[in-house]
Amino acid sequence: MSGKLMRAVQYDSYGGGADGLKHVEVPVPTPNNDEVLIKLEATSLNPLDVRFQKGVARPFVPRKFPFIPCIDVAGEVVEVGSNVVKFKAGDKVVALLNTIIGGGLAEYAVAKESLTVQRPEEVSAAEGAGLPIAALTAHKALVDIAGIKLDGSGPRMNILVTAASGGVGHYAVQLAKLGNTHVTGTCGARNIEFVKSLGADEVLDYKTPQGATLKSPSGKKYDVVVHCTRDIAWSTFEINLSDTGKVIDLTPGPISMCTYVWKKLTFSKKQLLPLILIPKEDKELKLLVKLVKEGKLKTMFDSKHPLSKAQDAWAKSLDGHATGKIIVEI
């Protein structure tokens, strides 16, 4: 592929929103020894992608401009590095790209072998592309931190998922229901039936007085809260937690970090735990693809857009009210 050009979408500076995205032709990347080159079929957007453009991780991400955003992809392997043993040209895959380098809004991208998994024919490119960041985050919160067993064993737990209709939230509801759990979700009124369809036992409209309190309609106290949104005070969570309840904050800011430290220092049984996802291996992503293949986990789509309309997808993500995943098809 050396010397070949590809279509891509990039931005040249912080800020600018959807209008800051530019359609360009750039060289196809060359895989390193431990990487695969993928002809992309689908890419999904995450809230973090637009936050990077706003400068939330400045000066680390983007590492340099111009920058091709997005890191959740699915497609077909067309070339492999000299040390790659798990994949060959023609393999259908799902991959998580390097956060600092990006590359997902393009016709081709390189991914580490260690963060690439086979995609069976039962899983579409769009379904697979939705998984990496969003579903891995939900899995880490529920399995690694909360201790839920996806085979249904383990003690009964009461779970609250905030923003349950969003990218991470809609996976979190489904994964939690694979365990021995009672799930309450929050969302806007228009998505109540959607969240129920994912398996939630109770749904709160966050804009109503009762919804704003987060109080379970059945009076249950929450053992775990998977907190997928922002701007909810610790005091609102605390009165709704069980004696040893945990709030797993997926978008931790300075206030969350201070609360985390304070709860540790005071030996509080109720904890706020920040989650920062740093995937290093493919085991969890393989499991998630398998669950999709088996019909136990579904990627639900807010919208799908061709690469030529990537600005529309970006604007939809900036709006902050996506129901499920926003997909760009290449």
PDB file of N, CA and C in Angstrom, residues 3 27 54 71-72 82 100 112 120 149 158 175-176 197 231 236 250 256 268 285 296 313-314 329:
ATOM      1  N   GLY A   3       2.653   4.491  -0.721  1.00  0.00           N
ATOM      2  CA  GLY A   3       2.460   5.525  -1.722  1.00  0.00           C
ATOM      3  C   GLY A   3       1.016   5.756  -2.117  1.00  0.00           C
ATOM      4  N   PRO A  27      -1.603   9.913   2.715  1.00  0.00           N
ATOM      5  CA  PRO A  27      -1.038   8.577   2.459  1.00  0.00           C
ATOM      6  C   PRO A  27      -1.628   7.511   3.374  1.00  0.00           C
ATOM      7  N   LYS A  54     -12.016  19.759  21.636  1.00  0.00           N
ATOM      8  CA  LYS A  54     -12.189  20.950  22.467  1.00  0.00           C
ATOM      9  C   LYS A  54     -10.947  21.268  23.301  1.00  0.00           C
ATOM     10  N   ILE A  71     -11.248   6.185  17.340  1.00  0.00           N
ATOM     11  CA  ILE A  71     -10.381   5.029  17.595  1.00  0.00           C
ATOM     12  C   ILE A  71     -11.119   3.690  17.647  1.00  0.00           C
ATOM     13  N   ASP A  72     -12.450   3.686  17.531  1.00  0.00           N
ATOM     14  CA  ASP A  72     -13.222   2.436  17.543  1.00  0.00           C
ATOM     15  C   ASP A  72     -13.556   2.046  16.109  1.00  0.00           C
ATOM     16  N   SER A  82       5.581  -7.649  10.429  1.00  0.00           N
ATOM     17  CA  SER A  82       6.406  -8.860  10.376  1.00  0.00           C
ATOM     18  C   SER A  82       6.278  -9.734  11.619  1.00  0.00           C
ATOM     19  N   ILE A 100      -3.725   8.363  21.224  1.00  0.00           N
ATOM     20  CA  ILE A 100      -2.926   9.547  20.935  1.00  0.00           C
ATOM     21  C   ILE A 100      -2.811   9.795  19.438  1.00  0.00           C
ATOM     22  N   LYS A 112      -2.737  -2.031  16.808  1.00  0.00           N
ATOM     23  CA  LYS A 112      -1.888  -3.021  17.452  1.00  0.00           C
ATOM     24  C   LYS A 112      -2.541  -4.400  17.369  1.00  0.00           C
ATOM     25  N   PRO A 120     -16.627 -12.339  13.784  1.00  0.00           N
ATOM     26  CA  PRO A 120     -17.354 -13.383  13.059  1.00  0.00           C
ATOM     27  C   PRO A 120     -18.394 -12.777  12.136  1.00  0.00           C
ATOM     28  N   LYS A 149     -20.939 -11.096  38.003  1.00  0.00           N
ATOM     29  CA  LYS A 149     -20.644 -12.291  37.209  1.00  0.00           C
ATOM     30  C   LYS A 149     -21.617 -12.362  36.042  1.00  0.00           C
ATOM     31  N   ASN A 158     -28.232  -4.525  43.334  1.00  0.00           N
ATOM     32  CA  ASN A 158     -29.066  -3.471  42.771  1.00  0.00           C
ATOM     33  C   ASN A 158     -28.160  -2.447  42.099  1.00  0.00           C
ATOM     34  N   LEU A 175     -25.254  -5.573  29.963  1.00  0.00           N
ATOM     35  CA  LEU A 175     -24.272  -6.405  30.652  1.00  0.00           C
ATOM     36  C   LEU A 175     -24.701  -6.665  32.087  1.00  0.00           C
ATOM     37  N   ALA A 176     -25.233  -5.650  32.757  1.00  0.00           N
ATOM     38  CA  ALA A 176     -25.684  -5.838  34.140  1.00  0.00           C
ATOM     39  C   ALA A 176     -26.782  -6.891  34.212  1.00  0.00           C
ATOM     40  N   SER A 197     -36.480  -1.652  26.928  1.00  0.00           N
ATOM     41  CA  SER A 197     -36.251  -2.719  25.946  1.00  0.00           C
ATOM     42  C   SER A 197     -34.870  -3.351  26.102  1.00  0.00           C
ATOM     43  N   ASP A 231     -22.403  16.223  36.490  1.00  0.00           N
ATOM     44  CA  ASP A 231     -23.204  17.230  37.200  1.00  0.00           C
ATOM     45  C   ASP A 231     -24.284  16.638  38.105  1.00  0.00           C
ATOM     46  N   THR A 236     -26.494  13.520  46.316  1.00  0.00           N
ATOM     47  CA  THR A 236     -27.656  12.895  45.674  1.00  0.00           C
ATOM     48  C   THR A 236     -27.472  11.392  45.587  1.00  0.00           C
ATOM     49  N   LEU A 250     -17.513   7.494  35.438  1.00  0.00           N
ATOM     50  CA  LEU A 250     -16.853   7.278  34.155  1.00  0.00           C
ATOM     51  C   LEU A 250     -16.340   8.567  33.523  1.00  0.00           C
ATOM     52  N   SER A 256     -14.935  15.114  41.587  1.00  0.00           N
ATOM     53  CA  SER A 256     -15.011  13.663  41.784  1.00  0.00           C
ATOM     54  C   SER A 256     -13.719  13.127  42.405  1.00  0.00           C
ATOM     55  N   SER A 268     -14.663   5.708  54.618  1.00  0.00           N
ATOM     56  CA  SER A 268     -16.095   5.591  54.375  1.00  0.00           C
ATOM     57  C   SER A 268     -16.411   4.261  53.703  1.00  0.00           C
ATOM     58  N   LEU A 285     -12.336  -7.551  24.900  1.00  0.00           N
ATOM     59  CA  LEU A 285     -12.972  -7.228  23.618  1.00  0.00           C
ATOM     60  C   LEU A 285     -13.420  -8.497  22.905  1.00  0.00           C
ATOM     61  N   LYS A 296     -26.492 -11.970  23.042  1.00  0.00           N
ATOM     62  CA  LYS A 296     -26.646 -11.577  24.443  1.00  0.00           C
ATOM     63  C   LYS A 296     -26.351 -10.095  24.674  1.00  0.00           C
ATOM     64  N   ALA A 313     -22.290  13.447  11.671  1.00  0.00           N
ATOM     65  CA  ALA A 313     -22.087  12.555  12.810  1.00  0.00           C
ATOM     66  C   ALA A 313     -21.440  13.311  13.965  1.00  0.00           C
ATOM     67  N   TRP A 314     -20.458  14.157  13.636  1.00  0.00           N
ATOM     68  CA  TRP A 314     -19.744  14.934  14.658  1.00  0.00           C
ATOM     69  C   TRP A 314     -20.698  15.892  15.378  1.00  0.00           C
ATOM     70  N   GLU A 329     -19.908   5.040   8.391  1.00  0.00           N
ATOM     71  CA  GLU A 329     -19.633   3.894   7.522  1.00  0.00           C
ATOM     72  C   GLU A 329     -18.743   4.337   6.369  1.00  0.00           C
TER      73      GLU A 329
END
